[in-house]
Structure formats: C-alpha cells, structure tokens
Coordinates of C-alpha atoms in Angstrom, one line a residue:
Chain A
M1249 CA 19.9 -1.9 30.8
S1250 CA 16.5 -2.9 32.1
V1251 CA 14.8 0.2 33.5
A1252 CA 11.7 0.0 35.7
P1253 CA 9.0 2.6 35.3
K1254 CA 9.9 5.9 37.1
R1255 CA 6.5 6.3 38.7
E1256 CA 3.8 4.1 40.2
D1257 CA 0.9 6.1 38.7
Y1258 CA 0.4 7.5 35.3
D1259 CA -2.4 9.4 33.6
V1260 CA -2.1 7.3 30.5
V1261 CA -0.3 4.0 29.9
V1262 CA -0.1 2.9 26.3
I1263 CA 0.7 -0.7 25.6
G1264 CA 2.4 -1.4 22.3
A1265 CA 4.7 0.9 20.3
G1266 CA 3.4 0.3 16.8
P1267 CA 1.6 2.9 14.6
A1268 CA -1.3 3.4 17.0
G1269 CA 0.8 3.3 20.2
L1270 CA 3.4 5.8 18.9
A1271 CA 0.7 8.2 17.9
A1272 CA -1.3 7.8 21.1
A1273 CA 1.6 8.2 23.4
A1274 CA 2.9 11.3 21.5
T1275 CA -0.5 13.0 21.6
S1276 CA -1.1 12.2 25.3
A1277 CA 2.3 13.5 26.3
E1278 CA 2.0 16.6 24.2
A1279 CA -1.2 17.5 26.1
G1280 CA 0.8 17.4 29.4
L1281 CA -0.5 14.0 30.6
S1282 CA 2.0 11.8 32.4
T1283 CA 2.4 9.0 29.8
L1284 CA 4.1 5.6 29.9
L1285 CA 4.6 3.6 26.7
L1286 CA 5.4 -0.1 27.2
D1287 CA 6.6 -2.2 24.3
E1288 CA 7.8 -5.8 24.1
N1289 CA 10.2 -5.4 21.2
I1290 CA 13.8 -4.2 21.1
G1291 CA 12.9 -0.9 19.5
P1292 CA 9.7 1.1 18.7
G1293 CA 7.7 0.6 15.5
G1294 CA 5.6 -2.5 16.1
Q1295 CA 5.5 -4.8 13.1
V1296 CA 4.8 -2.3 10.3
F1297 CA 7.6 0.1 11.3
R1298 CA 9.7 -2.8 12.7
A1299 CA 13.3 -1.6 13.5
I1300 CA 12.5 1.9 12.2
S1301 CA 15.3 3.4 14.4
S1302 CA 17.9 0.7 13.7
T1303 CA 17.2 -1.0 10.3
P1304 CA 20.4 -1.9 8.4
V1305 CA 18.5 -1.4 5.1
T1306 CA 19.8 2.0 4.1
E1307 CA 18.4 2.2 0.6
R1308 CA 15.1 3.8 1.5
D1309 CA 13.3 2.9 -1.7
Q1310 CA 13.7 -0.8 -0.9
L1311 CA 11.4 -0.7 2.1
G1312 CA 9.1 1.9 0.5
A1313 CA 7.9 5.4 1.6
D1314 CA 5.1 4.0 3.8
Y1315 CA 7.7 2.5 6.0
W1316 CA 9.6 5.6 6.7
I1317 CA 6.5 7.5 8.0
G1318 CA 7.3 5.5 11.1
A1319 CA 10.5 7.5 11.6
D1320 CA 8.6 10.8 11.9
L1321 CA 6.2 9.2 14.4
V1322 CA 9.1 8.0 16.6
Q1323 CA 10.8 11.4 16.3
S1324 CA 7.7 13.3 17.5
L1325 CA 7.2 10.8 20.3
R1326 CA 10.8 11.2 21.5
A1327 CA 10.6 15.0 21.3
G1328 CA 7.9 14.9 23.9
S1329 CA 7.8 13.9 27.6
A1330 CA 6.5 10.3 27.3
E1331 CA 8.4 7.7 29.2
I1332 CA 9.2 4.8 26.8
I1333 CA 10.3 1.4 28.0
Q1334 CA 11.3 -1.3 25.4
R1335 CA 11.6 -5.0 26.0
A1336 CA 8.8 -4.6 28.5
T1337 CA 6.2 -7.4 28.5
V1338 CA 2.9 -6.6 30.0
W1339 CA 1.5 -9.8 31.5
S1340 CA -1.5 -8.5 33.4
L1341 CA -4.1 -5.8 33.1
D1342 CA -7.3 -5.7 35.1
R1343 CA -10.5 -3.7 35.5
N1344 CA -8.8 -1.5 38.1
L1345 CA -6.3 -0.5 35.4
D1346 CA -3.5 -2.1 37.4
I1347 CA -0.7 -3.3 35.1
A1348 CA 2.0 -5.8 35.7
V1349 CA 5.0 -5.7 33.4
S1350 CA 8.0 -7.9 33.2
I1351 CA 11.2 -6.0 32.4
G1352 CA 14.6 -7.7 32.4
G1353 CA 13.3 -10.7 34.4
A1354 CA 11.7 -8.6 37.1
S1355 CA 8.1 -7.5 37.4
A1356 CA 7.0 -3.9 38.1
F1357 CA 3.5 -2.7 38.8
V1358 CA 1.9 0.6 37.6
K1359 CA -1.6 2.1 37.8
A1360 CA -3.1 4.1 35.1
K1361 CA -6.1 6.5 34.9
R1362 CA -6.5 5.5 31.3
V1363 CA -5.0 2.6 29.3
I1364 CA -4.7 2.6 25.6
L1365 CA -4.1 -0.9 24.3
S1366 CA -2.3 -0.9 20.9
T1367 CA -1.2 -4.5 20.8
G1368 CA -1.9 -4.7 17.1
A1369 CA -2.3 -7.8 15.1
L1370 CA -0.8 -11.1 14.4
E1371 CA -1.0 -13.3 11.4
R1372 CA -4.0 -15.5 11.0
P1373 CA -3.2 -19.1 11.6
F1374 CA -2.6 -21.0 8.3
P1375 CA -3.1 -24.6 9.4
I1376 CA -2.1 -26.7 6.4
P1377 CA -0.5 -30.2 6.6
G1378 CA 3.2 -29.7 7.5
W1379 CA 2.9 -26.1 8.8
T1380 CA 5.0 -26.9 11.8
L1381 CA 8.0 -28.2 9.8
P1382 CA 11.2 -26.2 10.2
G1383 CA 11.4 -24.1 7.0
V1384 CA 7.8 -23.1 7.1
M1385 CA 7.3 -19.5 8.5
T1386 CA 4.9 -16.7 8.2
A1387 CA 5.4 -14.0 5.6
G1388 CA 5.5 -11.5 8.5
A1389 CA 8.4 -13.4 10.0
A1390 CA 10.4 -13.0 6.8
Q1391 CA 9.5 -9.3 6.7
I1392 CA 10.7 -8.8 10.3
M1393 CA 14.1 -10.4 9.5
L1394 CA 14.3 -8.3 6.3
K1395 CA 13.6 -5.0 8.1
S1396 CA 15.5 -5.6 11.3
S1397 CA 18.5 -7.6 10.0
A1398 CA 18.5 -7.1 6.2
L1399 CA 18.1 -10.9 5.8
V1400 CA 16.5 -12.3 2.7
P1401 CA 15.5 -15.8 1.6
D1402 CA 18.3 -17.5 -0.1
G1403 CA 17.3 -21.1 -0.9
R1404 CA 14.4 -22.3 -2.9
T1405 CA 11.6 -20.1 -1.6
V1406 CA 7.8 -20.4 -2.1
I1407 CA 5.4 -17.8 -0.9
A1408 CA 1.8 -18.9 -0.5
G1409 CA -1.4 -17.2 0.5
Q1410 CA -3.1 -13.9 -0.3
G1411 CA -3.4 -10.3 0.8
P1412 CA -1.5 -7.0 0.5
L1413 CA 1.3 -8.0 2.8
L1414 CA 2.2 -10.9 0.7
W1415 CA 2.9 -8.7 -2.3
L1416 CA 4.7 -6.1 -0.3
L1417 CA 7.0 -8.7 1.2
A1418 CA 7.7 -10.2 -2.3
A1419 CA 8.6 -6.8 -3.7
Q1420 CA 10.9 -6.1 -0.7
I1421 CA 12.6 -9.5 -0.9
L1422 CA 13.3 -9.0 -4.6
R1423 CA 14.6 -5.4 -4.1
L1424 CA 17.1 -6.6 -1.5
G1425 CA 18.3 -9.4 -3.8
G1426 CA 16.5 -12.3 -2.2
R1427 CA 15.1 -15.3 -3.9
I1428 CA 11.5 -16.3 -4.6
D1429 CA 10.8 -19.3 -6.8
R1430 CA 7.1 -19.2 -6.9
I1431 CA 4.1 -17.4 -5.5
L1432 CA 1.0 -19.6 -4.8
D1433 CA -2.1 -17.4 -4.7
T1434 CA -4.9 -18.9 -2.6
T1435 CA -7.4 -16.1 -3.3
Q1436 CA -10.8 -17.7 -4.0
R1437 CA -12.0 -17.0 -7.5
G1438 CA -15.5 -16.2 -6.3
N1439 CA -14.1 -13.4 -4.1
Y1440 CA -13.4 -11.2 -7.1
L1441 CA -17.1 -11.1 -7.9
A1442 CA -18.1 -10.6 -4.2
A1443 CA -15.7 -7.7 -3.8
L1444 CA -16.8 -6.0 -7.0
P1445 CA -19.6 -3.9 -5.3
H1446 CA -16.9 -2.4 -3.0
A1447 CA -14.4 -1.8 -5.7
F1448 CA -15.1 1.9 -6.2
A1449 CA -14.0 2.9 -2.7
F1450 CA -10.8 0.9 -3.2
L1451 CA -10.1 2.3 -6.7
T1452 CA -10.2 5.8 -5.2
S1453 CA -8.0 4.9 -2.2
P1454 CA -4.3 5.3 -2.1
Y1455 CA -3.8 1.5 -1.8
F1456 CA -5.0 0.9 -5.3
A1457 CA -2.2 2.4 -7.4
K1458 CA 0.5 1.3 -4.9
G1459 CA -0.9 -2.3 -4.8
L1460 CA -1.1 -2.5 -8.6
S1461 CA 2.4 -1.3 -9.2
M1462 CA 3.8 -3.6 -6.6
M1463 CA 2.0 -6.6 -8.1
R1464 CA 3.4 -5.7 -11.5
E1465 CA 6.9 -5.4 -10.1
V1466 CA 6.7 -8.9 -8.6
K1467 CA 4.9 -10.6 -11.5
A1468 CA 7.7 -9.5 -13.8
K1469 CA 10.2 -11.6 -11.9
V1470 CA 8.4 -14.5 -10.2
Q1471 CA 6.2 -17.2 -11.5
L1472 CA 2.7 -16.8 -10.1
V1473 CA 0.2 -19.6 -9.7
S1474 CA -3.4 -18.4 -9.1
G1475 CA -6.5 -20.3 -7.9
V1476 CA -4.6 -22.6 -5.4
T1477 CA -7.2 -24.7 -3.6
E1478 CA -5.0 -27.2 -1.7
L1479 CA -1.6 -26.7 -0.1
S1480 CA 0.7 -28.8 2.0
A1481 CA 4.3 -28.7 3.2
E1482 CA 6.2 -32.0 3.2
G1483 CA 9.5 -33.2 4.6
D1484 CA 11.2 -35.3 7.2
G1485 CA 12.1 -33.0 10.1
Q1486 CA 12.7 -30.2 7.6
L1487 CA 10.7 -28.7 4.7
A1488 CA 11.6 -30.5 1.5
K1489 CA 8.6 -30.0 -0.8
V1490 CA 5.5 -27.9 -1.3
S1491 CA 2.6 -29.6 -2.9
Y1492 CA -0.5 -27.7 -4.2
V1493 CA -3.5 -28.1 -6.4
A1494 CA -4.5 -25.3 -8.9
G1495 CA -7.2 -25.7 -11.5
S1496 CA -7.6 -29.4 -10.4
K1497 CA -3.9 -30.1 -11.3
R1498 CA -1.6 -31.2 -8.5
E1499 CA 2.1 -30.1 -8.5
T1500 CA 4.9 -30.8 -6.1
I1501 CA 8.0 -28.6 -6.1
P1502 CA 11.2 -28.8 -4.0
A1503 CA 11.5 -26.0 -1.4
D1504 CA 13.7 -24.9 1.5
L1505 CA 11.5 -22.1 2.7
L1506 CA 7.7 -21.7 2.6
L1507 CA 6.3 -18.4 3.7
L1508 CA 2.6 -18.4 4.6
H1509 CA 0.2 -15.5 4.8
Q1510 CA -3.6 -15.1 4.8
G1511 CA -4.1 -11.8 6.4
V1512 CA -3.8 -10.5 10.0
V1513 CA -6.2 -10.6 12.9
P1514 CA -6.4 -8.6 16.2
N1515 CA -4.1 -9.7 18.9
V1516 CA -6.8 -10.0 21.6
N1517 CA -5.0 -11.7 24.5
L1518 CA -4.4 -8.7 26.8
A1519 CA -7.7 -7.1 26.1
M1520 CA -9.7 -10.2 26.6
S1521 CA -7.9 -11.0 29.8
A1522 CA -8.9 -7.6 31.1
G1523 CA -12.5 -8.5 30.5
V1524 CA -13.0 -6.4 27.3
E1525 CA -16.1 -7.6 25.5
H1526 CA -15.3 -9.0 22.0
R1527 CA -17.7 -10.1 19.2
W1528 CA -17.1 -12.4 16.2
D1529 CA -16.6 -10.3 13.1
D1530 CA -18.2 -12.2 10.2
L1531 CA -16.4 -10.1 7.5
Q1532 CA -12.9 -10.2 9.0
L1533 CA -13.4 -13.7 10.5
C1534 CA -11.9 -12.9 13.8
W1535 CA -12.7 -11.5 17.3
S1536 CA -12.9 -7.8 17.5
P1537 CA -13.5 -5.7 20.7
V1538 CA -16.8 -3.8 21.1
L1539 CA -15.8 -0.2 21.0
D1540 CA -17.4 3.3 20.8
A1541 CA -16.3 5.9 18.2
S1542 CA -13.4 6.9 20.4
G1543 CA -12.1 3.4 20.9
N1544 CA -13.4 3.0 24.5
S1545 CA -14.1 -0.6 25.4
S1546 CA -16.6 -2.2 27.7
V1547 CA -14.1 -1.8 30.6
A1548 CA -14.1 1.8 31.9
G1549 CA -10.8 3.4 31.2
I1550 CA -9.5 0.9 28.7
A1551 CA -9.5 2.1 25.0
I1552 CA -8.2 0.1 22.1
A1553 CA -6.5 1.6 19.1
G1554 CA -4.8 0.2 16.0
D1555 CA -5.4 -3.2 14.4
G1556 CA -6.2 -4.6 17.8
A1557 CA -9.5 -2.7 17.4
G1558 CA -10.3 -4.5 14.1
I1559 CA -7.9 -4.6 11.1
G1560 CA -7.6 -1.3 9.4
G1561 CA -4.0 -1.0 8.4
A1562 CA -1.2 1.4 9.5
N1563 CA -2.7 4.7 8.4
A1564 CA -6.0 4.0 10.2
A1565 CA -4.0 2.8 13.3
V1566 CA -2.2 6.1 13.6
V1567 CA -5.5 8.0 13.5
R1568 CA -7.2 5.6 15.9
G1569 CA -4.2 6.2 18.3
R1570 CA -4.8 9.9 18.1
I1571 CA -8.5 9.5 18.6
A1572 CA -8.1 7.3 21.7
A1573 CA -5.5 9.7 23.1
R1574 CA -7.7 12.7 22.5
A1575 CA -10.6 11.0 24.3
A1576 CA -8.3 10.4 27.3
I1577 CA -7.2 14.0 27.2
E1578 CA -10.8 15.2 27.1
A1579 CA -11.5 13.2 30.2
L1580 CA -8.4 14.0 32.2
A1581 CA -7.3 17.5 31.0
P1582 CA -10.2 19.2 29.1
A1583 CA -8.4 22.5 28.8
A1584 CA -5.5 20.8 26.9
A1585 CA -8.0 19.0 24.6
A1586 CA -9.3 22.4 23.3
K1587 CA -5.9 23.0 21.7
L1588 CA -5.8 19.7 19.8
A1589 CA -7.2 18.9 16.4
P1590 CA -11.0 18.6 16.7
M1591 CA -12.4 15.1 17.0
A1592 CA -14.5 15.6 13.9
T1593 CA -11.3 16.2 11.9
L1594 CA -9.7 13.0 13.3
R1595 CA -12.9 11.0 12.5
S1596 CA -12.8 12.2 8.9
D1597 CA -9.1 11.3 8.7
L1598 CA -10.1 7.8 9.9
A1599 CA -12.8 7.4 7.4
K1600 CA -10.3 8.3 4.7
A1601 CA -7.7 5.9 6.0
E1602 CA -10.3 3.1 6.2
R1603 CA -11.5 3.6 2.6
G1604 CA -11.3 0.5 0.5
R1605 CA -10.9 -1.8 3.6
V1606 CA -14.2 -3.7 2.9
F1607 CA -13.0 -4.4 -0.6
L1608 CA -9.8 -5.9 0.7
D1609 CA -11.6 -7.9 3.4
T1610 CA -14.0 -9.3 0.9
L1611 CA -11.4 -10.0 -1.8
F1612 CA -8.9 -11.6 0.6
R1613 CA -11.4 -13.5 2.7
P1614 CA -9.5 -16.8 3.3
A1615 CA -11.0 -19.9 1.9
P1616 CA -12.6 -22.3 4.4
Q1617 CA -10.2 -25.2 3.7
F1618 CA -7.3 -22.9 4.7
R1619 CA -9.0 -21.9 8.0
I1620 CA -10.7 -25.1 9.0
P1621 CA -8.3 -28.1 8.7
S1622 CA -9.1 -31.8 8.8
G1623 CA -7.4 -35.1 9.6
D1624 CA -3.9 -35.1 10.9
T1625 CA -3.2 -31.4 10.3
I1626 CA -2.0 -29.8 13.5
V1627 CA -4.4 -27.2 15.0
C1628 CA -2.6 -26.4 18.3
R1629 CA 1.1 -26.1 17.6
C1630 CA 2.2 -26.0 21.2
E1631 CA 0.3 -29.1 22.4
E1632 CA 0.4 -30.8 19.0
V1633 CA -3.3 -31.4 18.7
T1634 CA -4.7 -32.3 15.3
A1635 CA -8.0 -31.4 13.7
K1636 CA -9.1 -35.1 14.1
D1637 CA -8.3 -34.9 17.9
V1638 CA -10.5 -31.8 18.2
L1639 CA -13.4 -33.5 16.2
D1640 CA -13.0 -36.7 18.3
S1641 CA -13.4 -34.6 21.4
V1642 CA -16.5 -32.9 20.1
A1643 CA -17.9 -36.3 19.3
I1644 CA -17.6 -37.3 23.0
G1645 CA -19.0 -34.1 24.4
A1646 CA -16.6 -31.1 24.2
T1647 CA -18.9 -28.1 23.6
G1648 CA -16.5 -25.2 23.1
P1649 CA -12.8 -24.1 23.3
N1650 CA -12.8 -24.0 27.1
Q1651 CA -14.1 -27.5 27.5
L1652 CA -11.7 -28.6 24.9
K1653 CA -8.8 -27.6 27.1
A1654 CA -9.8 -30.3 29.5
Y1655 CA -9.9 -32.9 26.7
R1656 CA -6.8 -32.0 24.7
R1657 CA -4.9 -29.0 26.3
T1658 CA -5.5 -26.9 23.2
G1659 CA -4.5 -23.3 23.9
M1660 CA -2.8 -24.2 27.2
G1661 CA 0.8 -24.2 25.8
P1662 CA 3.0 -21.1 25.9
C1663 CA 1.3 -19.3 23.0
Q1664 CA -1.9 -19.3 24.9
G1665 CA -4.1 -19.8 21.9
R1666 CA -2.7 -17.1 19.7
L1667 CA -1.9 -19.7 17.0
C1668 CA -4.9 -22.0 17.4
G1669 CA -7.7 -20.0 18.9
L1670 CA -9.4 -18.9 15.7
T1671 CA -9.0 -22.4 14.2
V1672 CA -10.5 -24.1 17.2
T1673 CA -13.5 -21.8 17.3
E1674 CA -14.2 -22.2 13.6
L1675 CA -13.6 -25.9 13.6
M1676 CA -15.8 -26.5 16.6
A1677 CA -18.5 -24.2 15.2
Q1678 CA -18.6 -26.2 12.0
A1679 CA -18.6 -29.5 13.8
R1680 CA -21.4 -28.5 16.1
G1681 CA -23.5 -26.5 13.5
K1682 CA -23.2 -23.3 15.5
T1683 CA -21.9 -19.8 14.8
P1684 CA -18.4 -18.8 16.0
Q1685 CA -20.1 -16.3 18.3
E1686 CA -22.1 -19.1 19.9
I1687 CA -19.0 -21.3 20.3
G1688 CA -17.0 -18.5 21.8
Y1689 CA -13.3 -18.3 22.6
Y1690 CA -10.8 -19.4 25.2
R1691 CA -11.2 -17.7 28.6
L1692 CA -7.9 -15.8 28.7
R1693 CA -6.3 -14.9 32.0
A1694 CA -3.2 -13.2 33.3
P1695 CA -0.3 -13.9 33.0
V1696 CA -0.9 -13.4 29.2
K1697 CA 2.7 -14.2 28.6
P1698 CA 4.6 -16.9 30.5
I1699 CA 6.7 -15.6 33.4
T1700 CA 8.8 -17.7 35.7
L1701 CA 7.6 -18.7 39.2
A1702 CA 10.8 -17.1 40.5
E1703 CA 9.8 -13.8 39.0
L1704 CA 6.3 -14.2 40.5
A1705 CA 7.8 -15.1 43.9
A1706 CA 10.0 -12.1 43.9
V1707 CA 7.1 -9.7 43.6
P1708 CA 6.8 -7.4 46.6
K1709 CA 4.2 -8.7 49.1
S1710 CA 2.3 -6.8 51.7
E1711 CA 1.7 -8.2 55.2
A1712 CA -2.0 -8.8 54.2
D1713 CA -0.9 -10.7 51.1
V1714 CA 1.2 -13.1 53.2
K1715 CA -1.5 -13.4 55.8
A1716 CA -4.0 -14.4 53.1
V1717 CA -2.0 -17.6 52.2
V1718 CA 0.0 -18.5 55.3
R1719 CA -1.6 -20.6 58.1
G1720 CA -1.4 -19.8 61.8
Chain B
M764 CA 17.7 -20.4 4.2
F765 CA 18.5 -16.7 4.6
K766 CA 21.4 -14.6 3.6
R767 CA 22.5 -11.1 4.6
S768 CA 22.2 -8.2 2.3
E769 CA 25.5 -6.5 1.4
Q770 CA 24.2 -3.1 2.5
D771 CA 24.2 -4.4 6.1
K772 CA 27.2 -2.6 7.7
R773 CA 26.4 -3.3 11.3
P774 CA 29.3 -4.4 13.5
Q775 CA 29.9 -8.0 14.1
V776 CA 29.0 -9.6 17.5
Q777 CA 30.4 -13.1 18.4
I778 CA 28.0 -15.5 20.0
F779 CA 28.4 -19.1 20.9
V780 CA 25.9 -21.8 19.8
D781 CA 26.3 -25.0 21.7
G782 CA 29.9 -23.8 22.3
V783 CA 30.7 -23.0 18.7
A784 CA 31.6 -19.4 17.8
V785 CA 29.0 -17.9 15.4
A786 CA 29.2 -14.4 13.8
A787 CA 26.1 -12.3 14.4
R788 CA 25.5 -8.6 13.9
Q789 CA 24.7 -5.9 16.4
G790 CA 20.9 -5.6 16.5
D791 CA 20.1 -9.1 15.5
T792 CA 17.7 -11.0 17.6
V793 CA 19.0 -14.4 18.8
S794 CA 16.5 -16.1 16.4
A795 CA 17.6 -14.0 13.4
A796 CA 21.2 -14.7 14.2
L797 CA 20.6 -18.4 14.4
L798 CA 18.6 -18.5 11.1
A799 CA 21.3 -16.4 9.3
S800 CA 24.2 -18.6 10.7
G801 CA 23.4 -21.7 8.8
V802 CA 23.8 -23.9 11.9
D803 CA 21.2 -26.5 12.6
A804 CA 19.2 -24.5 15.1
R805 CA 16.2 -26.8 15.3
R806 CA 14.8 -27.2 18.8
S807 CA 12.6 -30.1 19.7
T808 CA 9.2 -29.8 21.2
A809 CA 8.4 -30.7 24.8
V810 CA 5.3 -32.8 23.8
S811 CA 6.6 -35.1 21.0
G812 CA 10.2 -34.1 20.4
A813 CA 9.3 -32.9 16.9
P814 CA 11.9 -30.5 15.4
R815 CA 10.9 -26.8 15.1
L816 CA 12.4 -23.5 13.9
P817 CA 11.0 -20.0 14.6
Y818 CA 7.6 -19.5 12.9
C819 CA 6.4 -15.9 13.6
M820 CA 9.5 -14.0 14.8
M821 CA 7.2 -11.5 16.6
G822 CA 6.9 -13.1 20.0
V823 CA 3.6 -15.0 19.7
C824 CA 4.3 -18.6 18.5
F825 CA 7.0 -19.7 21.0
D826 CA 8.7 -21.9 18.4
C827 CA 11.9 -19.9 18.9
L828 CA 12.3 -21.1 22.5
V829 CA 16.0 -21.4 23.3
T830 CA 18.4 -21.5 26.2
I831 CA 20.3 -18.2 26.6
D832 CA 23.2 -17.8 29.0
G833 CA 21.9 -20.7 31.0
V834 CA 18.3 -19.7 31.1
G835 CA 15.9 -22.0 29.3
N836 CA 12.6 -21.2 27.5
R837 CA 13.6 -17.8 26.3
Q838 CA 11.9 -16.4 23.2
G839 CA 14.9 -16.0 20.9
C840 CA 13.0 -13.6 18.7
L841 CA 12.7 -11.0 21.5
V842 CA 16.2 -11.1 22.8
P843 CA 19.0 -9.1 21.1
V844 CA 22.4 -10.8 20.7
A845 CA 25.3 -9.6 22.9
E846 CA 29.0 -10.3 22.7
G847 CA 29.9 -13.7 24.1
M848 CA 26.3 -14.8 24.6
Q849 CA 26.0 -18.5 25.1
I850 CA 23.1 -20.1 23.2
E851 CA 22.0 -23.7 23.6
I852 CA 19.5 -25.2 21.2
Q853 CA 16.8 -26.4 23.6
K854 CA 15.9 -30.0 23.1
G855 CA 12.5 -30.8 24.8
K856 CA 11.4 -29.2 28.0
R857 CA 13.2 -26.6 30.0
E858 CA 15.5 -28.4 32.4
I859 CA 15.5 -27.9 36.2
G860 CA 18.1 -25.4 37.1
K861 CA 18.0 -23.7 33.6

C-alpha cells in the first residue's frame, strides 16, 4: 500500500495536493518535467477540495459548485505523468532541496531541482477559555468530516467566530440536514467602517453575490447573534455550555458542540524550517513568506504557492500554483515554457482572483481579545501553558518565543507551535511593547512532523555517516 | 455529537475500539469513525491527564492521538479505517513497546 518514490531525483517536487499543488504539479508534468507530488492526506484536494475523489456527498449542490472545480484539477493532474504519493508526510526540506518523507512508517529521500511548497493554511488559533474541552473543534474540522464522511453536527451546536468559511460551513451543514442552534458572530463593529474603502473591489468580485446568498440561506434558519465581544466554553471534562457577551449582555446556553473559526493563516512550518524568510503581515496578522512575483522564496529553488504564500483563497491558489510551475519550467525547460499560457495572462488571472481580498481581510480582522488571551486561558495546547504562564515568564526575563521554550516548553509539543505560535508572538509583543516582527517566531527545525526514533534509525547510512558518530 | 447523512452509501467496515466492535465506513479516518460512533473516545493528555477529542481533523493539532494496531501516538485524523483495525483510546503518554 505504501509506495516509495520511484526515483531519487526529480525536476520538480510539489509538496501538498490542495488547489495550488494540484495545479502546479499538473502544469509541471505537462511541460515534460519529472514531477513528484507528495501529500499527507488520504486523497488529493487539500482542505478546500477535501475528499474530492471519494466524498460520499453525492448531491452536488450541497457542497456547492466551487467544490467540484477540484474534480477537474485532479482529473487533469491524473491525465498527466506526475507521480502522486498520498499519505506521504514530508518531515525535512533543506537549502540543498533534499527532501525527507515518511511513507507508511519508513522514510525515503529525494532531491529536487525545484521545490514548490503548497502546504496551504490552517485555522488561526482561537484561544478562548475552555477551547481545549472535548466538544470544541474548529469549523474546518466539521467541514472536513462533512466532506469526507458526510457527517454533520447532531447535538446542540453553536458556531462562533467570523469569516467566509463560517457561513459556507453553516450552509453546508444545514443542506445535509445537520443541526445548528446559534451562530455567534465576533466581527468587530468598527471593522465594517474600516472595510468600507475597499468595498468596491469586493462588490465587483464573484465572492460578493455568493457570500450574500449563503448568508441569507443560513440566517433564514439559524438564530444569529452579532457583536459578540466575549466568548468561553465551559464544562467538566466535556463541553456543556457556551457563554458569551453581546451588546454588554451576557448569555449562557447549553451546548454539545462548539465550532470555532476566525480565518486561516499560512502553514509555515516546512518553509520556515527550510530557511525561507518570513515577515509579519500587519493586515492578515500572521507570518507570510517573502516572495517575488513568481512565488520564489529567499531560498534558491524553493517557491511557495497557494495560501502558504499569504491567504488568497482557492481561486488565487490555483493560479499561484500555475505561476510557480511556469517559473520552474522557464528555468528548467525554456522551450516547453514557450508553449504555455504567458506569464502576463497568469498574473492578470491572479489579480482577478485576489480581487476583494483586502476587504475580507479588513472586515474579518479578528478582535484583539480573541487573539491575545489572558489569565488561565490555555495558549499552548500541547504543553498546557496558560496566558498567565507566558506573562509570568516575560516578567522574569523571557524575551521571545525561543527563550520561552526554555521557560515553559511552549511550541515544543507534537504540534510544534502550529496552534500556539501566533498567540505567543502577539502575546509577548503586547507584553513587551514590541511589534510581532521584532518579537519573532519559533525557530523551526526538521523533523517538522514527529517521526519515531525507530524510523530515523532505519534510515540508510553511508560509511561516512557511521564514522562521524562512532568512536575508534 | 455527529450523525451520518442518509446519502452516505459507502460500505461498512468493522473496527474495534478498546475491544468493542464499532461500525465505520470505508474512507472514514479513525478520528471521524470514533466521533461518529458515539463511544467515549476522549484521550487524556500526557502533561496533565486532561481529556481531549480531535480539534482540527487536518493533521496539525495532535489532539487525535490514538493507539492503532498496537502503535501509539498515531494521528487518527490521517489514518483511514481498515477492516478489523484495533483502536485503543490512548490515556496519557505513549507506552514503551507501543
């Protein structure tokens, strides 16, 4: 079942089979470049097109037309010569473009002339009191179960947060016969005014009409509470209640499931561990890689496409994948590049796909109290470190996320900072009166996903490797 | 917490959770099958023993850690179910030999 890569060297290795990765790998293979696509999931699609080849949801309208675009992308990829390996977890990528990948419990090593990272996004941490309780999940988690297993919320369900995904998920749950008791909208009132100057671009983007009709569909069936300024999950070993404040009035409602969402942020772990320079993005409030117009990063040979390059959505991700692949083709097979769509066309496609993004980023900029927790609220889920623990460490001298590891082990659990990194950066920045850019981020290193020592020990070793560590 | 949509016509797969037979569907991940089954699938953390269930379902949060066919600390959200698979709800740290 587990298949190792067929070769040791490839022209292009694409990591991640979401919208960007599917498009990049298909384009690269079509131009005749030897192409390997590595993806961690059971099937291709990433999160947006999750389970696109296997979803049990057969009534197409329920998932929406935007979802099924993924089927065409997978089809054109499979029609080509790209080698595709699923359930392949890349745990190392370095400046020499050497890649280590774990497949079925064994590691394989490949070398690329070009790497296109399309590791996408993950949900922004939503550190409220009680967010580690069983019964509290991300909205994305519920959507993954809906797409891949046709599972929908059944008990008393509350969805809280903001952003386009929240409304899409709510609509999909209702269409599949699931239950939602209440939606708690945490969008800050002031954001509407701030977003106004960017409204024209959004109004003329395809997102506007779709978004509006989806919100209408949901609001007709579910009670919506806007202007939520405080939120907590309560229960003893299991979610029992959701408590919130809206318009200075506190309400507590019984709940079995709380789905949280306040946007997505780039999944930076692999890129950062390869040494790709990232900068703090003040609009999207996350780390984004420094890239040129073709997606090339600060490390020669590594390009980044899709939401990992900064959040742009699925349509933009597809185009970014094509742009990054075209740049690789121009470098490795210029004759083949001449036959592809011109770069200028792709760039204009990208501008179109990114239309309205600034409006969304401004409108759905999460409120400070939902990004920067206080008191006993857990910041680091793996090591169970609270906001107070972090602030206490700052008070006795911790200067940034890397020093904090020595004080509290934040970011040193299995998730490697994916669920706490942004919170730690912003919390420490606030406490020390610095910018997030000044405070910085965890120094990430391979393996970016935990692998067993047994797997590491089984890695083939040269005589020189052995000599380097064995005495005598 | 979750229920299956009636349009789901995938074949059933039988897995065992702490020795008890549970019906899953072909293509489910271990985590999805556990959440759909209604069994108490709460693991407990290695640090404080606090109960947890999967949070992200996409391989980043590690709150779905579970013992699968005798191997501990597996990410249940990334592993598809297979007929006869033995799942153990992992309490605390991975044990030596698992």
